[in-house]
Coordinates of N, CA and C and ligand atoms in Angstrom, one line a residue:
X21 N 0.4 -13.0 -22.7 CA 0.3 -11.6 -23.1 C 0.3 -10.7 -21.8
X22 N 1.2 -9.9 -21.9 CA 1.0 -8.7 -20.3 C 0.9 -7.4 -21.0
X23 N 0.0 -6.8 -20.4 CA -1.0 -5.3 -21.2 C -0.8 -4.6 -19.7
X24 N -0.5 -3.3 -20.0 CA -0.8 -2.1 -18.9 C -2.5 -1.7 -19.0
X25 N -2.8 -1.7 -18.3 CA -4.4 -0.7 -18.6 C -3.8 0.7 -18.1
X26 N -3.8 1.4 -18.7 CA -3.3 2.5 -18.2 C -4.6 4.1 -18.3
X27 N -3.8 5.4 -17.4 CA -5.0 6.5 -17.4 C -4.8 7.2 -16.1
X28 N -5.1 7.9 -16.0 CA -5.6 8.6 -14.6 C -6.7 8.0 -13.5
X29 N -6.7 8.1 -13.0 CA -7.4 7.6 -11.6 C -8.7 8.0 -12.1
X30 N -9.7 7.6 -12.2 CA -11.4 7.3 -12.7 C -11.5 8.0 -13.9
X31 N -10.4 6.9 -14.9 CA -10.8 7.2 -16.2 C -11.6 5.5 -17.1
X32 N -11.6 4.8 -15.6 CA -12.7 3.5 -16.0 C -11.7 2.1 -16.2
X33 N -10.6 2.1 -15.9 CA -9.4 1.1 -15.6 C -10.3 0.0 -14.9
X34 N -11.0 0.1 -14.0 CA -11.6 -1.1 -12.9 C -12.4 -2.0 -13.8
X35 N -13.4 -0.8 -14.6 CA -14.3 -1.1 -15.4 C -14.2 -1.9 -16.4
X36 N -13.1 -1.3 -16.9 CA -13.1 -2.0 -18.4 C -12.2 -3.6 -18.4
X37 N -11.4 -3.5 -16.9 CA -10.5 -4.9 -16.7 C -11.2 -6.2 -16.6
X38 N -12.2 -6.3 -16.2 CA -12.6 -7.6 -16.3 C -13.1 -8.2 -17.9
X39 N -13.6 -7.5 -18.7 CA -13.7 -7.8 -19.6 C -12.3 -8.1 -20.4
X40 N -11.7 -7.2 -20.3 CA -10.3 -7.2 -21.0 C -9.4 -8.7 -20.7
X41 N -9.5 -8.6 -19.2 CA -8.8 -9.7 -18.7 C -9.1 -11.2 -19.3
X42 N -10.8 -11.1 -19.4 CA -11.4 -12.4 -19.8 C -11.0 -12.3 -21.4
X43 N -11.2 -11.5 -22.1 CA -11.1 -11.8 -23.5 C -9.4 -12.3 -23.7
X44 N -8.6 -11.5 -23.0 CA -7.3 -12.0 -23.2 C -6.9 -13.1 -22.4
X45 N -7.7 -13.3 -21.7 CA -7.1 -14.9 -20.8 C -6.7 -14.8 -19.7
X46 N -6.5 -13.4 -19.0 CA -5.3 -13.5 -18.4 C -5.6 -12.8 -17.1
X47 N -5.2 -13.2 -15.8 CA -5.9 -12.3 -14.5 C -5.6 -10.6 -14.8
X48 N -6.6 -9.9 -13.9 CA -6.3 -8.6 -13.4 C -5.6 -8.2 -12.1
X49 N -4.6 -7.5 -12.4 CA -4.2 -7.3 -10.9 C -4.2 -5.8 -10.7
X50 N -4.7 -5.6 -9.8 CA -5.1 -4.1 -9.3 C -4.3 -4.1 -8.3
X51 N -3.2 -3.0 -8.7 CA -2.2 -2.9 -6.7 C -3.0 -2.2 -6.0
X52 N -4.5 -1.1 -6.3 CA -5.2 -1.0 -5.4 C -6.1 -1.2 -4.7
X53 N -6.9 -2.6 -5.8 CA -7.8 -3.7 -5.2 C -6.6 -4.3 -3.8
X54 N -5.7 -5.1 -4.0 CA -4.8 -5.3 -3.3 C -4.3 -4.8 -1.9
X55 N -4.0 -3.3 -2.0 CA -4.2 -2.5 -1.0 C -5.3 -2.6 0.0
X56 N -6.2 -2.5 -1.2 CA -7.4 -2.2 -0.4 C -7.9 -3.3 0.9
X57 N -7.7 -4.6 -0.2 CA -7.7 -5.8 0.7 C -7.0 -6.1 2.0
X58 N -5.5 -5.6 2.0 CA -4.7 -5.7 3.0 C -5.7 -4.3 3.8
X59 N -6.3 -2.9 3.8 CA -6.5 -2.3 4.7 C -8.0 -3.2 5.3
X60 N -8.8 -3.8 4.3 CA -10.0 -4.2 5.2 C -9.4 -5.3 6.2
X61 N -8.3 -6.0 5.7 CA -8.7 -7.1 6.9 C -7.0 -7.1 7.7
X62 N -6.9 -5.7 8.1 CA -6.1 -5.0 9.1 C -4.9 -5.3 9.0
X63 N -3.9 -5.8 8.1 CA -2.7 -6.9 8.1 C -1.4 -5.4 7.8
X64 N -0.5 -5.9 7.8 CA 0.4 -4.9 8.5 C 0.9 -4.1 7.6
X65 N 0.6 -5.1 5.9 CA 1.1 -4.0 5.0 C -0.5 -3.4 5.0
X66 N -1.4 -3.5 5.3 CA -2.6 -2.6 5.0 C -2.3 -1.2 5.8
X67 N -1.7 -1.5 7.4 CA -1.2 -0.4 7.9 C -0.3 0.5 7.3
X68 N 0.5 -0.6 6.7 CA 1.7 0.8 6.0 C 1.7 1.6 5.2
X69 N 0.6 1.0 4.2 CA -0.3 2.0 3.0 C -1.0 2.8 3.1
X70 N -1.8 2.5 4.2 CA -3.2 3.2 4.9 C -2.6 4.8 4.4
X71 N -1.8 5.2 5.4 CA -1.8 6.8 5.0 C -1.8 7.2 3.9
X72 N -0.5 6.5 3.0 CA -0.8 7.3 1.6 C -1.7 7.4 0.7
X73 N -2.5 6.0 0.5 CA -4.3 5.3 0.2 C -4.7 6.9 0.3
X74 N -5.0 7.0 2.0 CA -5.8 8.3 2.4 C -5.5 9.6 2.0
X75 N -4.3 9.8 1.5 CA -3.8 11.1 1.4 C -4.1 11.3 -0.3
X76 N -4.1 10.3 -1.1 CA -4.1 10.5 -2.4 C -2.7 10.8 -3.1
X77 N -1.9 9.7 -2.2 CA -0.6 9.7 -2.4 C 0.1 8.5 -3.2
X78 N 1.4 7.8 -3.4 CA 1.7 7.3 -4.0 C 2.1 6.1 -2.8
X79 N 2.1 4.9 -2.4 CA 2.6 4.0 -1.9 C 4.1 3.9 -2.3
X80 N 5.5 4.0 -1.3 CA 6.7 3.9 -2.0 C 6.7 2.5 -3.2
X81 N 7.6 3.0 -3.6 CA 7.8 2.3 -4.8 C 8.1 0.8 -4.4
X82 N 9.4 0.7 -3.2 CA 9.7 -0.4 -2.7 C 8.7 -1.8 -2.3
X83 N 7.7 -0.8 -1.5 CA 6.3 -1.5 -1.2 C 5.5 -2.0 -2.1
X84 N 5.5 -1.1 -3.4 CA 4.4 -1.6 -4.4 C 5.2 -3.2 -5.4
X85 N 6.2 -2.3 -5.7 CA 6.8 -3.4 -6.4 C 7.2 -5.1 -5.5
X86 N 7.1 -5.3 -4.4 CA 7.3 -6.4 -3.8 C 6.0 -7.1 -3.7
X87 N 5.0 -6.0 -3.8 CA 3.7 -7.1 -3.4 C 3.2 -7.8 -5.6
X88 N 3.6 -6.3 -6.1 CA 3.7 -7.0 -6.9 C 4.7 -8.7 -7.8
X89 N 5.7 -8.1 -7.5 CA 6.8 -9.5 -7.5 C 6.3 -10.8 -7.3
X90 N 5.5 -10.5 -5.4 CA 4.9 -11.8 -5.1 C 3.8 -12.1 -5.6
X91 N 2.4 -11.4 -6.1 CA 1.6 -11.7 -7.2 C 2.3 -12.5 -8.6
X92 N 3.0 -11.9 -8.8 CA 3.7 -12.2 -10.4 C 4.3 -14.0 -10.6
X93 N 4.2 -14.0 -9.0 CA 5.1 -15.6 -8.6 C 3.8 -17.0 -8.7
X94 N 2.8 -16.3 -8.8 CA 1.6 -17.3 -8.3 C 1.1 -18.1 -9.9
X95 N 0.9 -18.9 -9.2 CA 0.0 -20.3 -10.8 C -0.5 -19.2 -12.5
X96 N -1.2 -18.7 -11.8 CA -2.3 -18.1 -12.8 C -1.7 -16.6 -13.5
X97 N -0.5 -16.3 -13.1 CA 0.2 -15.3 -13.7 C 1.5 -15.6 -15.0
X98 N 1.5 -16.7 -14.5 CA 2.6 -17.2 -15.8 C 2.1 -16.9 -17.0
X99 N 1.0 -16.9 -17.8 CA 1.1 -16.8 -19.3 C 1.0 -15.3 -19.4
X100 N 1.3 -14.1 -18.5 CA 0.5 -13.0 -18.6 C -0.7 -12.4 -17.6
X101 N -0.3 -11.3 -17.4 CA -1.2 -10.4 -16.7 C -1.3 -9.6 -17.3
X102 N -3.0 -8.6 -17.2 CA -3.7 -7.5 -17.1 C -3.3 -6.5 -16.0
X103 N -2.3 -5.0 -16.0 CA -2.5 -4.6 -15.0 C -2.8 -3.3 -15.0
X104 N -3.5 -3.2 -13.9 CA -4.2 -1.9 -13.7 C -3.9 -1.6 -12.3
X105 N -3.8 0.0 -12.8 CA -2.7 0.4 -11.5 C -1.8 1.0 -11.2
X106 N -0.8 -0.2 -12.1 CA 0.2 0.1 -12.3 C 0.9 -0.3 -13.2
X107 N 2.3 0.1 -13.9 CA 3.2 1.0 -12.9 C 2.9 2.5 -13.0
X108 N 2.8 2.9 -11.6 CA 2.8 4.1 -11.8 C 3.3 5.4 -11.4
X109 N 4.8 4.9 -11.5 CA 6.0 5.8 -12.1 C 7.2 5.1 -12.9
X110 N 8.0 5.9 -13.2 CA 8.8 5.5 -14.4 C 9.7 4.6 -13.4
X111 N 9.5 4.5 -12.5 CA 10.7 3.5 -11.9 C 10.0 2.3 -12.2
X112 N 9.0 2.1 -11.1 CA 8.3 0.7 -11.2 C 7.6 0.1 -12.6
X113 N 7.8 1.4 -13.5 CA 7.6 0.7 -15.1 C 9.0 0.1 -15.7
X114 N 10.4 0.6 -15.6 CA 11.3 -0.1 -15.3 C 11.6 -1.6 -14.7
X115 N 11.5 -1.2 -13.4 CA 11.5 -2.9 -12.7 C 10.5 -3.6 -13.2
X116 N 9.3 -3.3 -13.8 CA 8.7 -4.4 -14.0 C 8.9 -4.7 -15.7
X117 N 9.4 -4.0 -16.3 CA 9.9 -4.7 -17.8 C 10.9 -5.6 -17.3
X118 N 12.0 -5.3 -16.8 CA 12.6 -6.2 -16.5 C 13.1 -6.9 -15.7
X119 N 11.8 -7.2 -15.0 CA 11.1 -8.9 -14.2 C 10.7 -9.3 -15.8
X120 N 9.5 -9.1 -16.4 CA 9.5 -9.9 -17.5 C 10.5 -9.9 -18.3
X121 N 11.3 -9.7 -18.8 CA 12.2 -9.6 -19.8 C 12.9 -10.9 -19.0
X122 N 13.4 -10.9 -18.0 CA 14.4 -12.0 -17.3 C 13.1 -13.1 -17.1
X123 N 12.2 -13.2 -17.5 CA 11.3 -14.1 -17.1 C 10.8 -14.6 -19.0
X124 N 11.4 -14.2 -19.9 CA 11.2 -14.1 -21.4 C 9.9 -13.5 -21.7
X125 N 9.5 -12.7 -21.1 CA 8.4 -11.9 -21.2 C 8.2 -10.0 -21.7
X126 N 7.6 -9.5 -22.5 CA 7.7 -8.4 -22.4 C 6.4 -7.2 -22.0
X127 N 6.5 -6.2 -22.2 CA 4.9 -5.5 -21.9 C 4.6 -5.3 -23.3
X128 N 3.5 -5.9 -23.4 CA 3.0 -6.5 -25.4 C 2.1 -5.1 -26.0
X129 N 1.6 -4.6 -25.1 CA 0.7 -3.0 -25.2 C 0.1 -2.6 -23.9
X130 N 0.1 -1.1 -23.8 CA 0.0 -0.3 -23.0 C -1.2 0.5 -23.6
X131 N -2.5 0.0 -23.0 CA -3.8 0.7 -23.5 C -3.9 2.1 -22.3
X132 N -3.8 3.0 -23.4 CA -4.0 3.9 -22.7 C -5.4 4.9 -22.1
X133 N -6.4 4.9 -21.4 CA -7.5 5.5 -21.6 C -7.4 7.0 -21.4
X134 N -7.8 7.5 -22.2 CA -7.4 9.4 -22.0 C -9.1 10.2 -21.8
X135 N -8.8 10.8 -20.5 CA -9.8 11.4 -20.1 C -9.9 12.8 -19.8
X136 N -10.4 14.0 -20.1 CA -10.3 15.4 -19.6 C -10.1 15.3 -17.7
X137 N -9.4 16.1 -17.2 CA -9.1 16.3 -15.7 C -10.8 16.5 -15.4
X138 N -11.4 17.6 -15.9 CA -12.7 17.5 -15.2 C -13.6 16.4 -15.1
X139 N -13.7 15.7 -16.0 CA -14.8 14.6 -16.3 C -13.9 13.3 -15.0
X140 N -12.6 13.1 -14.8 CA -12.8 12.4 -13.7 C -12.8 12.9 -12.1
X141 N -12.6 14.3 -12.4 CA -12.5 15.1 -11.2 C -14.4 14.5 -10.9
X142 N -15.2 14.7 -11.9 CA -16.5 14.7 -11.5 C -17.1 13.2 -11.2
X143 N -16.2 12.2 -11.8 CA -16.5 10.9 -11.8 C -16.0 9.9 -10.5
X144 N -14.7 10.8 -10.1 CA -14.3 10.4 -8.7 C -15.3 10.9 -7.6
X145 N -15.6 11.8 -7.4 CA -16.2 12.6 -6.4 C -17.7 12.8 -6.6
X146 N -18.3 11.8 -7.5 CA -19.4 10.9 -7.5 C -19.5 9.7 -7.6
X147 N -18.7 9.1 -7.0 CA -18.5 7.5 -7.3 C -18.6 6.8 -5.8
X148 N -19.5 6.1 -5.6 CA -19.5 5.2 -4.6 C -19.3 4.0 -4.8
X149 N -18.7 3.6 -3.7 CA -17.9 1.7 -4.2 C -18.6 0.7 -3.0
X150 N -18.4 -0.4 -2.9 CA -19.2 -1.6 -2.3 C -17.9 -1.7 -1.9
X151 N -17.3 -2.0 -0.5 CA -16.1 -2.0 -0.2 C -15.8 -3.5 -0.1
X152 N -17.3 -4.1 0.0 CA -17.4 -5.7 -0.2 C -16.9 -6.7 -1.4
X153 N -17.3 -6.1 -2.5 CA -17.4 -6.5 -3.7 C -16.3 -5.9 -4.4
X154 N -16.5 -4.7 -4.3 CA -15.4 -3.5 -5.0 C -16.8 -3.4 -6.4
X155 N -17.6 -3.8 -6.5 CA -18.2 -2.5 -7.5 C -18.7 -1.3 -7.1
X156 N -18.9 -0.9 -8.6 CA -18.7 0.9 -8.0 C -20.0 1.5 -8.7
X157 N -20.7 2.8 -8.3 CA -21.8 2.9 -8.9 C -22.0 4.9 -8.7
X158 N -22.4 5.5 -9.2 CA -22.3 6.9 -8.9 C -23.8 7.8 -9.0
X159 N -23.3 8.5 -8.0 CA -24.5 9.3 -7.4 C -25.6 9.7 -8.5
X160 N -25.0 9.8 -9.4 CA -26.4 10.5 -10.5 C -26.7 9.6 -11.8
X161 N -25.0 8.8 -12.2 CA -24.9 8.5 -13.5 C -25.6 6.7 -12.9
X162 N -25.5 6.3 -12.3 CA -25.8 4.9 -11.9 C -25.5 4.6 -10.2
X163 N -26.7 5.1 -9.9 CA -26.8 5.0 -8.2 C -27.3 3.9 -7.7
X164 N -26.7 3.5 -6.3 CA -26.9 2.1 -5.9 C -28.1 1.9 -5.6
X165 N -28.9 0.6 -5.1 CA -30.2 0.8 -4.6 C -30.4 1.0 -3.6
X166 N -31.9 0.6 -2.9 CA -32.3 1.6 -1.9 C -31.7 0.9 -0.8
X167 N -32.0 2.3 0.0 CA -30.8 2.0 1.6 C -29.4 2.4 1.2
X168 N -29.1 2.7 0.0 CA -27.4 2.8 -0.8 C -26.7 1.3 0.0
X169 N -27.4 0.2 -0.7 CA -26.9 -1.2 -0.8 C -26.1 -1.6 -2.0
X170 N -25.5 -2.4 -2.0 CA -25.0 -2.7 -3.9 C -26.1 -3.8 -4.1
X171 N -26.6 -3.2 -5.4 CA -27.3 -4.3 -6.1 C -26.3 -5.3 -6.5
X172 N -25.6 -6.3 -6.4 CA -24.4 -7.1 -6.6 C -25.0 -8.0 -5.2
X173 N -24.3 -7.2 -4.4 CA -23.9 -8.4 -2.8 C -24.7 -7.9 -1.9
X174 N -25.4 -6.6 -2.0 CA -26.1 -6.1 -1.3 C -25.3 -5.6 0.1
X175 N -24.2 -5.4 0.1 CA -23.9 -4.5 0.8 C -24.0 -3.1 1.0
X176 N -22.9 -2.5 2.1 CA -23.1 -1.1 2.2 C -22.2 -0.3 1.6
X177 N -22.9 0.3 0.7 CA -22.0 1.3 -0.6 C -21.8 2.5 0.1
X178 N -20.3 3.1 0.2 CA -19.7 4.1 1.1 C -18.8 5.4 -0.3
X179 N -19.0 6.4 0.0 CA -17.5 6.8 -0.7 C -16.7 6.8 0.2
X180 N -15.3 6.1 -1.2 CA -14.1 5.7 -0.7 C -13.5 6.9 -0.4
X181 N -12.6 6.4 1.1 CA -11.8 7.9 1.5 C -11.6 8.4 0.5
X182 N -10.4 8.2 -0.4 CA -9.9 8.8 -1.5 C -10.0 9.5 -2.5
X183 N -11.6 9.1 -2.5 CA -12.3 10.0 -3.5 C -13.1 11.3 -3.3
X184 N -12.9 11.5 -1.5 CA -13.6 12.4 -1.2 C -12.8 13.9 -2.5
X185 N -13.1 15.0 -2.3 CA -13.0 16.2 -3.1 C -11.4 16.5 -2.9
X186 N -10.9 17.0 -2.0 CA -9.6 17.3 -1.4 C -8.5 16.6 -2.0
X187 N -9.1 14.8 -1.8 CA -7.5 14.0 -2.1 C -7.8 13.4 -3.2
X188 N -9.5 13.8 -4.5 CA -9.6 13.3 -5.8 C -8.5 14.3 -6.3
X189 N -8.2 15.9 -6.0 CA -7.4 16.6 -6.5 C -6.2 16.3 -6.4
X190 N -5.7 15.8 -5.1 CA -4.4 15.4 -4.8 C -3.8 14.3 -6.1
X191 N -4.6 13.5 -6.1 CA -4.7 11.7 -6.9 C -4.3 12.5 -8.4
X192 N -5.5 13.4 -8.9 CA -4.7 14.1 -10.2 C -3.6 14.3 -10.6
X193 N -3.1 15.6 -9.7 CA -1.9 16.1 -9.4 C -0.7 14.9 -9.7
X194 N -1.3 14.2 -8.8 CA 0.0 12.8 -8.3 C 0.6 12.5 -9.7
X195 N -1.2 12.2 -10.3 CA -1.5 11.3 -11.3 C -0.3 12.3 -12.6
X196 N -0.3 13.7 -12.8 CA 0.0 14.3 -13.9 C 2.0 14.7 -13.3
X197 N 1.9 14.4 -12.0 CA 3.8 14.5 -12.0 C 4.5 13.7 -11.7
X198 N 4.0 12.1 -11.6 CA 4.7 11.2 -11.2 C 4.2 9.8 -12.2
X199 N 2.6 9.7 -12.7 CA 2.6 8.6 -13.7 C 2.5 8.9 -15.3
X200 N 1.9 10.1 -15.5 CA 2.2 10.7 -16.7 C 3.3 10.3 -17.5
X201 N 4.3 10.6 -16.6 CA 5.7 10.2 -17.4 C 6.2 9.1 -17.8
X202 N 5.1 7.9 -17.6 CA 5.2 6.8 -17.8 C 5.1 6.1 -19.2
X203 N 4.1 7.5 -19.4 CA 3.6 7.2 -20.9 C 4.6 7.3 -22.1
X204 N 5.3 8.6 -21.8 CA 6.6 9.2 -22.1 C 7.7 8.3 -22.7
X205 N 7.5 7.4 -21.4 CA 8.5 6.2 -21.2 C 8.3 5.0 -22.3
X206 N 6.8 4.5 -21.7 CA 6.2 3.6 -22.7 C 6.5 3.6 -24.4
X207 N 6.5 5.1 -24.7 CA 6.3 5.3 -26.3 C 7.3 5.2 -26.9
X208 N 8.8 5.0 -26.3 CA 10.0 4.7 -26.5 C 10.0 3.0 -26.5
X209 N 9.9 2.4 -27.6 CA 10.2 0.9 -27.6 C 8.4 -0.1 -27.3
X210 N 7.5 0.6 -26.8 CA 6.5 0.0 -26.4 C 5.1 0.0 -27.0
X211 N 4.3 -0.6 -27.6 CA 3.3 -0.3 -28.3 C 1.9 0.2 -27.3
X212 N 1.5 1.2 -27.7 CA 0.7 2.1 -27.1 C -0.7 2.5 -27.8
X213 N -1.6 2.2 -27.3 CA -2.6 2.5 -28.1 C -3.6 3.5 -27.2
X214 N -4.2 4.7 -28.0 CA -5.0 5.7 -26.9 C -6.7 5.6 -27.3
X215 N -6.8 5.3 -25.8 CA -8.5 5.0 -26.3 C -9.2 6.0 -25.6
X216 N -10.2 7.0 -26.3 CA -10.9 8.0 -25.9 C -12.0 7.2 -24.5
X217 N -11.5 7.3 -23.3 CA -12.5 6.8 -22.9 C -13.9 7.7 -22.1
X218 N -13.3 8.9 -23.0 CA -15.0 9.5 -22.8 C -15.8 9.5 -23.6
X219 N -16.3 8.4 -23.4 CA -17.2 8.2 -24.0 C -18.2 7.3 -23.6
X220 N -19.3 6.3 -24.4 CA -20.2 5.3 -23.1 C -19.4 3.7 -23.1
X221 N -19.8 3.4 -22.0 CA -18.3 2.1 -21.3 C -18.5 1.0 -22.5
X222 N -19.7 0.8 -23.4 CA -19.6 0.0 -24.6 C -18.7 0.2 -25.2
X223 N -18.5 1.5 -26.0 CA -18.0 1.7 -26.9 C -16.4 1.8 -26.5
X224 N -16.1 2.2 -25.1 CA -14.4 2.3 -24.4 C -14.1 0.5 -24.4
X225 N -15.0 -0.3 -24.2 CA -14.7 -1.4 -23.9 C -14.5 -1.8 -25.4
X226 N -15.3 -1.3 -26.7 CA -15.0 -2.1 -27.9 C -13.3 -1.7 -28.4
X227 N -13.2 -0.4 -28.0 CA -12.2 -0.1 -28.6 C -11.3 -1.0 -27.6
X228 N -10.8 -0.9 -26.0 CA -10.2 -1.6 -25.4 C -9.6 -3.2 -26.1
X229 N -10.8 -3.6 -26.6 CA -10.7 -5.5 -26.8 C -10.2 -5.1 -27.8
X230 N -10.5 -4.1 -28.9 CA -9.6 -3.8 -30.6 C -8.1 -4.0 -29.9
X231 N -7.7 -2.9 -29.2 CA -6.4 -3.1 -28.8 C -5.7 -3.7 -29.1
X232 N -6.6 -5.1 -27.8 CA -5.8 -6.2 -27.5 C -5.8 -7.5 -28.7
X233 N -6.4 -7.2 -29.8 CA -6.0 -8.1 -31.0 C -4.8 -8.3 -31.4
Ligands
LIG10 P1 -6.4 2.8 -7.4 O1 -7.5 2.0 -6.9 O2 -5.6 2.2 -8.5 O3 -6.8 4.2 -7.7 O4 -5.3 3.0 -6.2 C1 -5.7 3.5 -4.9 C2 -4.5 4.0 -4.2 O5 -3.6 2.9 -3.9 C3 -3.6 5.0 -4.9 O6 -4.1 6.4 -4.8 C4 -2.3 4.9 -4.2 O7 -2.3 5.4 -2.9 C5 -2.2 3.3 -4.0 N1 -1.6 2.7 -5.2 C6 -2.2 1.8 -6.0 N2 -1.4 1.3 -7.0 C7 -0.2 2.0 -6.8 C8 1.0 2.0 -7.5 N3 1.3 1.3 -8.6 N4 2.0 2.8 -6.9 C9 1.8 3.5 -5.8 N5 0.7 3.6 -5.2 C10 -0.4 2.8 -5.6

């Protein structure tokens, strides 16, 4: 089975993927966990992304889709992927129907999570992440412990560049002229299901797994 997790940038995509992934079988691939990993441990595509990461920009398309390709190639992706992330424009939702399609595969549903601009304007720009781990925890609604360590690994929980105020606005914007239209795309031929995810992560998660039935 291959599912989009789809939404705007901190509308809870990170959150709800691991569960999703496990009920359906199938890994998560995050092109921005991925990024992120190429910038911690300095390697040359980490450099080439770095700026856009920071700017709250879009990584070219060419870039994104190759690292994806080579994810798509590995053991544990054959029966289906979870992705979150992406595609997130109407091009690389294109190229990646048809990689699956020439691979006898299709995109089976596109869960969409729909959130008001403010509620992730305010969920970004209170979110701190464990850059170790990648969990995420926020300043008022679920704050890390003391010393701001992750209760997980006990590292040092930082906000991520990207989330600072300036380029959470940018990430919107991006988010409403360049992935938006993906949805557009999706609802032509593709099954789409919209899950209010404002709401509490139980109830986003029950609807989520309804989805994926
Ligand atoms: P995320 O963690 O999914 O919000 O991604 C963080 C950043 O990584 C984004 O703001 C983009 O700069 C970059 N990125 C992640 N996935 C993609 C993608 N599919 N296309 C272009 N850029 C991406």
């Amino acid at each position: 089975m291959d599912v989009i997790l789809f939404g705007p940038p901190g509308a809870g995509k990170g959150t709800q993927a691991s569960a999703a992934s496990m009920a359906a079988g199938i890994p998560h691939v995050s092109t921005g966990d991925i990024f992120r990993h190429h910038l911690r441990n300095g390697t040359e595509l980490g450099e080439k992304v770095r700026r856009y990461m920071n700017a709250g920009e879009l990584v070219p398309d060419e870039v994104v889709v190759e690292v994806v390709a080579s994810r798509l190639e590995e053991d544990d992706a054959t029966g289906g992927v979870l992705f979150d992330g992406f595609p997130r424009t109407v091009n690389q939702a294109r190229l990646l129907r048809a990689w699956l399609k020439d691979h006898g595969r299709d995109v089976d549903v596109v869960v969409n999570l729909v959130v008001p601009d403010a509620v992730v304007e305010a969920r970004l720009s209170g979110r701190r992440s464990c850059l170790a781990c990648g969990a995420t925890f926020h300043v008022q609604h679920s704050p890390p412990g003391p010393d701001g360590a992750c209760t997980k690994c006990d590292s040092k929980v930082v906000q991520r560049e990207d989330d600072k105020a300036e380029t959470v606005r940018n990430r919107i914007d991006t988010y409403h002229s360049q992935t938006a239209p993906v949805l557009a795309w999706a609802r032509d031929g593709i099954r789409v299901v919209d899950v209010d995810a404002n709401q509490p992560i139980r109830l986003v998660r029950e609807a989520v797994l309804a989805a994926l039935r």
